[in-house]
Short mmCIF file of C-alpha atoms and ligand atoms in Angstrom, two decimals:
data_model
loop_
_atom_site.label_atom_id
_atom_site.label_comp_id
_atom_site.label_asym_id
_atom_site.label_seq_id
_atom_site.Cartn_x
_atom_site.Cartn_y
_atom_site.Cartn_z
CA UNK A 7 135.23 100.45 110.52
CA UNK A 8 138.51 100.35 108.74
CA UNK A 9 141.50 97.71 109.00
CA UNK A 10 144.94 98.85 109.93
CA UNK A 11 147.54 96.28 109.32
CA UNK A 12 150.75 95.90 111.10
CA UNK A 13 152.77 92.58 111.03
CA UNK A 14 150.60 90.24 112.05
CA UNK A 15 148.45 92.23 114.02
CA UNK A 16 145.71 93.99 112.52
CA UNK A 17 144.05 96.72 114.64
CA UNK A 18 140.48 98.03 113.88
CA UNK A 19 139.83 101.77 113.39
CA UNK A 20 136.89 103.97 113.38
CA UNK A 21 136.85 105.98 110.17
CA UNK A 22 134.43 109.15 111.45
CA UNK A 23 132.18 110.89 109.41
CA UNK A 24 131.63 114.27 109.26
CA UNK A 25 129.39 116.22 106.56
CA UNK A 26 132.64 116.86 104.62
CA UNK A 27 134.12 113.44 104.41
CA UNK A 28 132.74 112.69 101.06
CA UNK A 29 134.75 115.20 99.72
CA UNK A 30 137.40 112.24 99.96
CA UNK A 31 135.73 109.84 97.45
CA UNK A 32 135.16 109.97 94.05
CA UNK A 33 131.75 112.03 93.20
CA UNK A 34 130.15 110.94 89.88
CA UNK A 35 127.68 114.12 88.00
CA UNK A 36 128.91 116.87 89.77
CA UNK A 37 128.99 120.17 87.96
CA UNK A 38 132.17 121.55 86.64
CA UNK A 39 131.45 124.82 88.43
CA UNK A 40 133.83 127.76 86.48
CA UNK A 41 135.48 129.48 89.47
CA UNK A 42 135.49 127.73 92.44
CA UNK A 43 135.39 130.23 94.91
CA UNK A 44 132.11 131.58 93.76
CA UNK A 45 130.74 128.52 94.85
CA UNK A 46 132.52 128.17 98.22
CA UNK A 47 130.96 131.83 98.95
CA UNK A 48 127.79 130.78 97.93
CA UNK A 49 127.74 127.70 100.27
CA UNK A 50 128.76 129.14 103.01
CA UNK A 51 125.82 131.87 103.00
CA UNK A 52 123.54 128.93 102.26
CA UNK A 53 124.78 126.98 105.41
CA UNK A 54 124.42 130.21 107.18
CA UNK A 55 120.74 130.29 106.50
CA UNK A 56 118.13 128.20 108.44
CA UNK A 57 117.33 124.67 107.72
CA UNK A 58 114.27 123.73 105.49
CA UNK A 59 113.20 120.62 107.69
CA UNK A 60 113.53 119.91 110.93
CA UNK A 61 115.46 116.62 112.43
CA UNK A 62 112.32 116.34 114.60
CA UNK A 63 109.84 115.85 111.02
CA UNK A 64 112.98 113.35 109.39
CA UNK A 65 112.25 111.14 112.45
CA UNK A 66 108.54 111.28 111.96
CA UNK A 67 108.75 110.05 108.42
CA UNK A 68 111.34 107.71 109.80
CA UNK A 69 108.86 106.10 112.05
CA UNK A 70 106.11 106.01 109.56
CA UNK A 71 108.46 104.51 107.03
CA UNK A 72 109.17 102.06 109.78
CA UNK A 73 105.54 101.27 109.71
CA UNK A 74 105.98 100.79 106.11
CA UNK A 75 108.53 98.76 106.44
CA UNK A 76 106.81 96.25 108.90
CA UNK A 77 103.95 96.11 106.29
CA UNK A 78 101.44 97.99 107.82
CA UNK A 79 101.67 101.28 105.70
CA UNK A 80 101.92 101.82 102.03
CA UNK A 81 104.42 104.79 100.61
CA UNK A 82 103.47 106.75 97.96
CA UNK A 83 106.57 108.96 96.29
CA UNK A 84 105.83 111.07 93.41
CA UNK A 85 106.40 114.69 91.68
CA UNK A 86 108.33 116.44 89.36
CA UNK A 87 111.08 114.52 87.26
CA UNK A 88 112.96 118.43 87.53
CA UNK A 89 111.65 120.85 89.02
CA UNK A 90 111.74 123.87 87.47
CA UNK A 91 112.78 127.88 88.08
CA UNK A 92 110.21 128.65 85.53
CA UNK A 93 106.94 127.08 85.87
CA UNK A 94 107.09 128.32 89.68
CA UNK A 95 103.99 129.44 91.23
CA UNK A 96 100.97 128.61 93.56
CA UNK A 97 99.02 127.07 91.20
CA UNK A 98 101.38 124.26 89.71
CA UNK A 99 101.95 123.74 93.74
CA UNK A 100 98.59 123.43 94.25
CA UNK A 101 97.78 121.13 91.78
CA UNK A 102 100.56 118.80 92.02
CA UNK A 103 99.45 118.66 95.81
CA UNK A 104 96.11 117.33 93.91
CA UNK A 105 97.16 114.57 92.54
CA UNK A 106 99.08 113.04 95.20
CA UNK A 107 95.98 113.68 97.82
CA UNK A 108 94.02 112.18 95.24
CA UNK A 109 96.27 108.64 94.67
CA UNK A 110 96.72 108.62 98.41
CA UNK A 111 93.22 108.76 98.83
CA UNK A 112 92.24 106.23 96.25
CA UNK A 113 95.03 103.86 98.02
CA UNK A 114 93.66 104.11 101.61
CA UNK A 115 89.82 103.85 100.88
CA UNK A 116 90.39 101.04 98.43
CA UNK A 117 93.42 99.41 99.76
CA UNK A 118 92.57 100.11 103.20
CA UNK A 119 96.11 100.64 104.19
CA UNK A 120 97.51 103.96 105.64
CA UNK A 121 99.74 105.79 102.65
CA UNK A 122 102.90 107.93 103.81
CA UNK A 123 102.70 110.38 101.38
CA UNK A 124 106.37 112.04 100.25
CA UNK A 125 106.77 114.15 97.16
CA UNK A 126 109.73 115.06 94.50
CA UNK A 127 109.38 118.61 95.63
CA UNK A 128 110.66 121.53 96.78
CA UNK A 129 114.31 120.72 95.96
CA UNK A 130 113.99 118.05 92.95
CA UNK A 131 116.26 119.95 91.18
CA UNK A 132 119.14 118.16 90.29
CA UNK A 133 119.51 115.51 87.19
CA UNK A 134 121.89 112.63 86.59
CA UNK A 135 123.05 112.49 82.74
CA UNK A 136 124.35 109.70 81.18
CA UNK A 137 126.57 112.12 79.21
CA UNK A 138 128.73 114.99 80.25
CA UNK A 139 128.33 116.64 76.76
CA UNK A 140 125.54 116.90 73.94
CA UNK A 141 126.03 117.34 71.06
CA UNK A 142 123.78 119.03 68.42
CA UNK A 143 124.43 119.98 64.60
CA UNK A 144 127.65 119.88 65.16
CA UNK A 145 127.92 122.04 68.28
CA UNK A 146 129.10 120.29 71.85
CA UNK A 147 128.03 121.93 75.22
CA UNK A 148 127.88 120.76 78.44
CA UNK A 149 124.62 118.73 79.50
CA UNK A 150 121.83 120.16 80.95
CA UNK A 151 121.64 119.00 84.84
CA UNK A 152 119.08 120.88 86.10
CA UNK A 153 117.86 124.17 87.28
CA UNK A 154 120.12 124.19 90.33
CA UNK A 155 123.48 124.43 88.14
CA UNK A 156 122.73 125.56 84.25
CA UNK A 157 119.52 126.60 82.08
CA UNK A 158 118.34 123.88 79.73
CA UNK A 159 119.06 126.43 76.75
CA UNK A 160 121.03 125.04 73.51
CA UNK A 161 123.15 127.96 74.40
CA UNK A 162 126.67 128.52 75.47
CA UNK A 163 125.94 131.13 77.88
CA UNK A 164 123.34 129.23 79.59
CA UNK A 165 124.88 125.38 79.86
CA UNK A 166 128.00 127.01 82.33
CA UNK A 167 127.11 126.20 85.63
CA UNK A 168 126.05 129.41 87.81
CA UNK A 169 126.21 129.02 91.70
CA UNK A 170 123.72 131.66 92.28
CA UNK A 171 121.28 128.70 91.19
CA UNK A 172 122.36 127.00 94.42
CA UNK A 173 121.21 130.47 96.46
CA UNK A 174 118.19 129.89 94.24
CA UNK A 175 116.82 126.48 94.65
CA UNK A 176 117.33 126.68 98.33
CA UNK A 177 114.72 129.77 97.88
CA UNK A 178 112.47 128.31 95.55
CA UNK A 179 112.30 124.76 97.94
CA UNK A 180 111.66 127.30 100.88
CA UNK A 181 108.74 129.16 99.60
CA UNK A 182 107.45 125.76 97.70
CA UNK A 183 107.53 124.03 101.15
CA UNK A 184 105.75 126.63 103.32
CA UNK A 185 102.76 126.68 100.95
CA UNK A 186 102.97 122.83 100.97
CA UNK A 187 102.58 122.99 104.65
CA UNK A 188 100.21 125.47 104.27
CA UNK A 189 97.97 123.58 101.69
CA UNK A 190 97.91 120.08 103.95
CA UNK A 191 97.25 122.03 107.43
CA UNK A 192 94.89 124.83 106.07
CA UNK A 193 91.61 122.92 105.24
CA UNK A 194 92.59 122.22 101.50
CA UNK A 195 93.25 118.76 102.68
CA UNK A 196 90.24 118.30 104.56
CA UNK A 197 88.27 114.69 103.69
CA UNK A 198 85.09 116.97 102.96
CA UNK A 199 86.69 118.35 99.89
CA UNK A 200 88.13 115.35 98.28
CA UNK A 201 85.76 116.41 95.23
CA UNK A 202 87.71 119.53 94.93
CA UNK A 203 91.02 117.61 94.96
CA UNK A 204 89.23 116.55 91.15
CA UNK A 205 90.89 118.58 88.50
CA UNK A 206 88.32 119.74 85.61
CA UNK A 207 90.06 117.83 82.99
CA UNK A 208 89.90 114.62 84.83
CA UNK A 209 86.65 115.52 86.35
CA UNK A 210 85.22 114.85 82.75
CA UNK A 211 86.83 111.21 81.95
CA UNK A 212 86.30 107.71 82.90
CA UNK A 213 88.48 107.89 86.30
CA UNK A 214 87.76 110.95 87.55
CA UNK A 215 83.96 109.96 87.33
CA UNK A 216 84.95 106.83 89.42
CA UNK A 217 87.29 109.14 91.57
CA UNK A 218 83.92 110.97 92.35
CA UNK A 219 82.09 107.96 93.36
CA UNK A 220 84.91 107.12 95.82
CA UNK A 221 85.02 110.74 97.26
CA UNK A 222 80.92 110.62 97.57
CA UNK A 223 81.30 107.13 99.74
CA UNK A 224 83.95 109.22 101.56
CA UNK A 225 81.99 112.30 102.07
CA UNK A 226 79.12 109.89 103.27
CA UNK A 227 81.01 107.77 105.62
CA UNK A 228 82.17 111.09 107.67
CA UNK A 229 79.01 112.51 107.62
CA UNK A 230 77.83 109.23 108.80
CA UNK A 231 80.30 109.30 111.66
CA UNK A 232 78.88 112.97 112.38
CA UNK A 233 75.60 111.94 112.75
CA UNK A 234 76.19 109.07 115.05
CA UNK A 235 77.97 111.54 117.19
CA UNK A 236 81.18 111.40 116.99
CA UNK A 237 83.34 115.28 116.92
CA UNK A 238 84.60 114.54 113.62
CA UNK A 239 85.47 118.48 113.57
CA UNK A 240 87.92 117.67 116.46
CA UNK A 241 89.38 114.65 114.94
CA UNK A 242 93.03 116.48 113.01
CA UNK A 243 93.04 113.22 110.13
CA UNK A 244 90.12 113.83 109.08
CA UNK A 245 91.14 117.53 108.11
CA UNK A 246 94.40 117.57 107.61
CA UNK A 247 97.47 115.20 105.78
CA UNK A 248 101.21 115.57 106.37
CA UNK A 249 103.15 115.48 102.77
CA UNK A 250 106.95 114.83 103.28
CA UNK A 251 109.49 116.23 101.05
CA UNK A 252 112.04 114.50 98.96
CA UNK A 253 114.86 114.91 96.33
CA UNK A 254 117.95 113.05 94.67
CA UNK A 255 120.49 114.68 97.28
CA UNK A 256 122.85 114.82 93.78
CA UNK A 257 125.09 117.85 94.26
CA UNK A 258 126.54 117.13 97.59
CA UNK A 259 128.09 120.41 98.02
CA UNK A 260 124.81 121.82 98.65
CA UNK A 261 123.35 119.27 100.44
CA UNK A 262 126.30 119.41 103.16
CA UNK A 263 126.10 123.08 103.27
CA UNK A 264 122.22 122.18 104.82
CA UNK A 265 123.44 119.86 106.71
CA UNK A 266 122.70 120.42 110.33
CA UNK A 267 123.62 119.10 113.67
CA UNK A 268 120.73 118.47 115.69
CA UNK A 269 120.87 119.97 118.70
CA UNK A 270 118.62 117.11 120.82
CA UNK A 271 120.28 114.29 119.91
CA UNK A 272 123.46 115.62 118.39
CA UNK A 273 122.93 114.09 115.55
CA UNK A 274 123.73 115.04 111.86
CA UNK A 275 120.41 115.63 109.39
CA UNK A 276 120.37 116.85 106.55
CA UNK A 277 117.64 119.30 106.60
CA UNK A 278 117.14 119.97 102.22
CA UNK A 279 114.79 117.59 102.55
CA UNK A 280 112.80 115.05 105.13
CA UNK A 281 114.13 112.06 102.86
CA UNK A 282 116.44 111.62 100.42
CA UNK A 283 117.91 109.37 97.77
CA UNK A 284 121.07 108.10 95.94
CA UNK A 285 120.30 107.61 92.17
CA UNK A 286 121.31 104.89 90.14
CA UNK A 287 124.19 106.26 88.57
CA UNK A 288 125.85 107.40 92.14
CA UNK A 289 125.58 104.23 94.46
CA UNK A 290 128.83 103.31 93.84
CA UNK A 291 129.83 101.62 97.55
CA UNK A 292 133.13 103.45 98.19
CA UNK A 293 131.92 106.68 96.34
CA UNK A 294 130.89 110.09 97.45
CA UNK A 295 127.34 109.56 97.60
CA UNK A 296 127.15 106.25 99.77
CA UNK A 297 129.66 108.07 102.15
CA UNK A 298 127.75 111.27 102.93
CA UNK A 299 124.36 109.44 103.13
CA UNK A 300 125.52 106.96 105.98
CA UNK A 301 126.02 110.00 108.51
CA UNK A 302 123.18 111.89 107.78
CA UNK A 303 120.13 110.59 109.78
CA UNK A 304 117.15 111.28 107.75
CA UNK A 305 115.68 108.18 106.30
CA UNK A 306 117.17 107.70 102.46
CA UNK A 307 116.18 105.83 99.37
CA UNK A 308 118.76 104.63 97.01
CA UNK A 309 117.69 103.25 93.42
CA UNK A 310 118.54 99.43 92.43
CA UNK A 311 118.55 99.10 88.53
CA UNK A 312 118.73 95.77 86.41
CA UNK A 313 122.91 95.00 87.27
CA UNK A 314 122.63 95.05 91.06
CA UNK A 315 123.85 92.07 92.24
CA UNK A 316 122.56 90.82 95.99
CA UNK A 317 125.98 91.34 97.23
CA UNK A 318 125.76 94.84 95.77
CA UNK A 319 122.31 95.27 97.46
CA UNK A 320 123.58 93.75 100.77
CA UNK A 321 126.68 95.98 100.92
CA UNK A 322 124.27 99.26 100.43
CA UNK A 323 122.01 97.77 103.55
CA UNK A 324 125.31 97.44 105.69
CA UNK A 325 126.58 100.78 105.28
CA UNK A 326 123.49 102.54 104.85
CA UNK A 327 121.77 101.19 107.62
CA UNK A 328 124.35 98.84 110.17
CA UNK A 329 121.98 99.47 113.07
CA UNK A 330 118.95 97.95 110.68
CA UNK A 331 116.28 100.95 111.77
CA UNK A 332 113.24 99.84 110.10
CA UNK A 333 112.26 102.64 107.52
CA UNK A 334 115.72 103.73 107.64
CA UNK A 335 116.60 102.75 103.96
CA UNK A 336 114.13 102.48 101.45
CA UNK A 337 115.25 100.51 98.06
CA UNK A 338 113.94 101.79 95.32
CA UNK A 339 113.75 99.02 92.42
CA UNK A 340 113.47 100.37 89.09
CA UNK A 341 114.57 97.15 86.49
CA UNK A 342 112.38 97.53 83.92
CA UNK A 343 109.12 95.16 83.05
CA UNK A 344 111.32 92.74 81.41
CA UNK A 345 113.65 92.32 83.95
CA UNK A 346 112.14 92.64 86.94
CA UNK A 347 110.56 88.85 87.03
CA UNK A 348 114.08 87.86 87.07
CA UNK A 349 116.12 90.40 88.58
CA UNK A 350 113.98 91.37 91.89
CA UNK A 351 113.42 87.69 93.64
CA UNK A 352 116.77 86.92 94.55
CA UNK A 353 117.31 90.41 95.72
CA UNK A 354 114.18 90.24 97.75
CA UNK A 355 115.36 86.62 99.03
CA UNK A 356 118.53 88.20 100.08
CA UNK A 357 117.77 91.56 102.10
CA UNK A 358 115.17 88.88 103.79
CA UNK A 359 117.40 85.97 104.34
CA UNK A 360 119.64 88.56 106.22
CA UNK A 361 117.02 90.57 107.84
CA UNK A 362 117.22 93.81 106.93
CA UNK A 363 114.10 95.91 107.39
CA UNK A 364 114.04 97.69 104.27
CA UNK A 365 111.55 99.45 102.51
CA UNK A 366 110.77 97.90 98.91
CA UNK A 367 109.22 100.73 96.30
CA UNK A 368 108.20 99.97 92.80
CA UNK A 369 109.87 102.77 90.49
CA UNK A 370 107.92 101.39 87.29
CA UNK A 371 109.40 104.95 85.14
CA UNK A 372 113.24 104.30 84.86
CA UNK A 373 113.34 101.48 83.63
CA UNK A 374 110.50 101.58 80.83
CA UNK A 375 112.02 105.16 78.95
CA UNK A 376 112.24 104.12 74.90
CA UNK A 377 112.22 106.81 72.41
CA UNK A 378 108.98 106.40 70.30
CA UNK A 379 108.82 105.90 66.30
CA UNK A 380 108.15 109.87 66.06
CA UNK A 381 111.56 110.16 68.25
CA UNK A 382 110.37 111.79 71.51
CA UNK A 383 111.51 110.05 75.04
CA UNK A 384 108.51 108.36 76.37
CA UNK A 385 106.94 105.52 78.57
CA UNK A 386 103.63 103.43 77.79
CA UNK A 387 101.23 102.92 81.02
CA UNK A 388 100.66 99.32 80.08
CA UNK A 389 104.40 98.88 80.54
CA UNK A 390 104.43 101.22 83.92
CA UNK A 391 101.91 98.66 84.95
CA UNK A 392 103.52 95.78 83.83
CA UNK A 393 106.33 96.46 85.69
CA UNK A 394 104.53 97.07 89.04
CA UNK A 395 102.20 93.57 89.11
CA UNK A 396 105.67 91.66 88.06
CA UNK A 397 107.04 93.87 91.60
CA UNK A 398 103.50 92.83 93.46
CA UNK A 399 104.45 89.17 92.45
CA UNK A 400 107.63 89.06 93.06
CA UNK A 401 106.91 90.24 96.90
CA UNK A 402 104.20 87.63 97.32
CA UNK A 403 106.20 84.49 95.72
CA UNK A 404 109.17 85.63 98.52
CA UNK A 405 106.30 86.42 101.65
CA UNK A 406 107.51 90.30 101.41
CA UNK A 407 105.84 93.87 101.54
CA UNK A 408 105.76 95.54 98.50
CA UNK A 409 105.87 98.77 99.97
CA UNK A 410 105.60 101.88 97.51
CA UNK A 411 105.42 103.29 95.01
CA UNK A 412 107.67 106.06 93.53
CA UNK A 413 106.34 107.60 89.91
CA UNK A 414 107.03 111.07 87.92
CA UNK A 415 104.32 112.84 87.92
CA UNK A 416 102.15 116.19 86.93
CA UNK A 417 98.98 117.42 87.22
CA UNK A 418 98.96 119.15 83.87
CA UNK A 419 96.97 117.94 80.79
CA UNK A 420 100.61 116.91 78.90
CA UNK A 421 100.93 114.24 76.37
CA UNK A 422 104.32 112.91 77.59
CA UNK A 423 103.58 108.96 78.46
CA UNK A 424 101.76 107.29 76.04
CA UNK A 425 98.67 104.73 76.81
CA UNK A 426 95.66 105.00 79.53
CA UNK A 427 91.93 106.19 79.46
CA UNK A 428 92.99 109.04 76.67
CA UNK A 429 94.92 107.18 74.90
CA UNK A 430 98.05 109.03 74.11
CA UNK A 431 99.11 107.70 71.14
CA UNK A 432 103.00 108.69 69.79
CA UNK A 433 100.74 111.22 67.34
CA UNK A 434 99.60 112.82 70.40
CA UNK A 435 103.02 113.20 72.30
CA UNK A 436 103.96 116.24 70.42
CA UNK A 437 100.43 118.32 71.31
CA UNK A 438 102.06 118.93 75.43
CA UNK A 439 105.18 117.67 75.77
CA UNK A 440 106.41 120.05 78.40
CA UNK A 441 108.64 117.69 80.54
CA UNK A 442 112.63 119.46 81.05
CA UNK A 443 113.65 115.78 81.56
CA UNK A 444 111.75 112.12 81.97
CA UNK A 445 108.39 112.08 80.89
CA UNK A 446 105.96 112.49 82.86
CA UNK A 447 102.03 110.87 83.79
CA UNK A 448 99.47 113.44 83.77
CA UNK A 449 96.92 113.77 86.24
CA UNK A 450 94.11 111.05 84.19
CA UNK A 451 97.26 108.90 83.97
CA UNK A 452 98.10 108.99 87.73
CA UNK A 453 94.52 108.54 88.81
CA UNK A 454 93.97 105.39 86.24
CA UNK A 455 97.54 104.22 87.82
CA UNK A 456 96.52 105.07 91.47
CA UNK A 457 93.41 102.51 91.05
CA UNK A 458 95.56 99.63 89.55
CA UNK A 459 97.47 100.03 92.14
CA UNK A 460 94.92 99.52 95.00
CA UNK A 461 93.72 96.87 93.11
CA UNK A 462 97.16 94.87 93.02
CA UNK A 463 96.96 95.85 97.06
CA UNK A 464 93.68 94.76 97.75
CA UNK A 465 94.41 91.21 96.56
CA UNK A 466 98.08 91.54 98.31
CA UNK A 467 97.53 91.95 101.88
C1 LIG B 4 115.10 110.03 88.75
O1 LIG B 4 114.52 109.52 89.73
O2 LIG B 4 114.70 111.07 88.19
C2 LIG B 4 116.29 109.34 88.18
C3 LIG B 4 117.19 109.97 87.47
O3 LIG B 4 116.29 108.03 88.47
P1 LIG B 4 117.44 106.91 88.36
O4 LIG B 4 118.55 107.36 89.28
O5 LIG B 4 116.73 105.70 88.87
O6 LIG B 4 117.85 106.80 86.93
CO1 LIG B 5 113.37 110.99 86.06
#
């Protein structure tokens, strides 16, 4: 609602929203696309195409996350910092697939809580930079900000912006998407394989030989249930997992170019994605981003770093979610260890005090980047950990839910976060430092992670 004012009188409005009205307000990291009307043609044959997601799978996750919400679920949100146009292919699908099955997994059995599992993928394409230019030897270009507008290239020619990239990420997310759904329906995500879900590499260490013992007690327990009769062939959880999709919905030209009405509830989704999020650097309340997300009708995120104020935080609630949908709004706290023992409780006290249903997550990577003595951009596990028992205890010191978790992830064997069982020390970082943005936890890391985690559950609920 807006305020008209006339003499004395003042005379409420409704502003209406539409999946253009953002244009209106100031966008922060958009790209300065060369010509213009290259980019108009190329959104208006991607709004021409079909949608990725369906409004009817948004309001699934939107329920689940409600369950989440009401503490009876946990979320798990990880993948790709950036995805990339490059390292595209099954196998890198597959096995990031892997490693979120495999945290889930470790969650549920140990935790014994239900995990909503939602990955950066198929469409995490596009990054927020702190600066518009970098500089190097000398030579200024514009920032890299993902495959879906330049190529990360020191080079002039590829650092301009290219729409086609916008044509391509919607084809990349498609094809990544159907062999997601393919992966979780076909039998790779059936509970009798969660030894295969074990890649070789972690097969060998510490966790992934207790990650076997945990998928042996799982393997018994269902053929347990078999032999006491029960169909377990019949029973569809047992053999098969739903993964949601998610991005930073950062370039909100193409995200309102996939931006559909649905035609059972007439409703507006935006269908790049079953959730999305505002990042840190975009939740301004009267900008761009906070506008388009409060008409779309997907469940969002939005990130809360170390400045947001409870006011701030209570503002984002109204306008994000005014009809207080549990699961509706996730916030997605990334503060840093050190700041999070201060900075979290009177938020939490807050959103509580007020009632809004919310969805806390733990984003333990954000805040924890330092550059290392060697000079590469890293993050220690002891500090990713750190970070998440200071969220744990804020939540029980204020009687809330910690509710998720929300990590950068791989399932490749790189040396970009320093610390767990291998000990990746700031020698090691060069070896496979392969990240096109944030470092990220390789699969040993995320399994060690996945266990402190269910550990830090167990003792919460
Ligand atoms: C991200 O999630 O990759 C990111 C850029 O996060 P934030 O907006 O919290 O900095
Ligand atoms: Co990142």
């Amino acid at each position: 609602m807006g305020q008209l004012r006339g003499g004395c009188e003042t005379v409420a409005v409704t502003i209406t929203w539409n999946p253009t009205t953002w244009r209106d307000r100031p966008a922060g990291q958009q790209p300065d696309w060369p010509d213009s009307g290259a980019v108009e043609t190329t959104l208006k044959t991607i709004a021409s195409y079909p949608p990725l997601v369906f409004a009817g799978e948004a309001r699934d996750l939107l329920s689940e996350l409600g369950r989440v919400a009401r503490g009876e679920a946990f979320l798990l949100q990880a993948g790709d910092c950036a995805e990339s146009f490059d390292a595209f292919n099954a196998n890198s699908i597959r096995e990031r697939l892997k490693v979120i099955l495999q945290m889930a997994v470790v969650l549920t059995y140990s935790a014994g809580v239900p995990v909503v599992k939602v990955g950066r993928i198929a469409g995490q394409f596009a990054k927020p930079r702190s600066a518009d230019t970098e500089t190097v030897d000398g030579v200024t270009l514009p920032s890299f900000r993902g495959h879906i507008v330049n190529d990360i290239a020191f080079d002039p020619a590829a650092r301009v912006p290219d729409p086609r990239r916008l044509e391509q990420a919607y084809h990349q997310s498609a094809a990544t998407l159907n062999l997601v759904r393919a992966f979780t329906r076909g039998g790779f995500a059936d509970l009798g394989r969660v030894h295969q879900w074990n890649q070789e590499f972690v097969a060998a260490s510490p966790e992934g030989a207790r990650y076997n013992a945990l998928a042996g007690e799982i393997e018994r327990a269902v053929r347990f249930m078999t032999a006491c009769g029960l169909d377990t062939a019949s029973v569809p959880s047992l053999h098969e997992v739903t993964v949601y999709t998610s991005h930073e919905a950062l370039i909100l030209a193409y995200e309102e170019a996939l931006t559909r009405q649905d035609s059972l509830t007439g409703d507006h989704y935006d269908c790049s994605a079953h959730m999305l999020w505002i990042g840190e650097r975009t939740r301004e309340l009267d900008g761009a981003h906070v506008e388009f997300f409060r008409g779309i009708r997907n469940p969002v995120g939005c990130k809360i770093g170390p400045t947001a104020t409870p006011d701030e935080v209570l503002a984002l609630c109204e306008s994000l979610n005014p009809d207080r949908i549990p699961g509706r709004l996730t916030l997605i706290v990334r503060m840093g260890k050190d700041r999070i023992a201060e900075g979290l409780p009177p938020l939490l006290e807050a959103v509580r005090d007020a009632g809004h249903p919310v969805v806390w997550s733990c984003d333990p990577m954000h805040g924890n980047t330092f550059t290392s003595a060697s000079g590469r951009k890293t993050r220690h596990l002891e500090d990713i950990v750190a970070e998440i028992a200071g969220f744990f205890a804020a939540h029980h010191a204020a009687g809330t839910w910690p509710g998720g978790l929300h990590v950068e992830l791989t399932s490749d064997d790189v040396t970009e976060c320093m610390g767990g069982g291998s000990a990746v020390s700031d020698d090691d970082l060069p070896l496979r430092y392969e990240t096109m943005c944030d470092p990220r936890l390789n699969g040993r890391q995320s399994l060690d992670l996945a266990f402190r985690v269910a550990e830090l559950l167990q003792s919460s609920h």
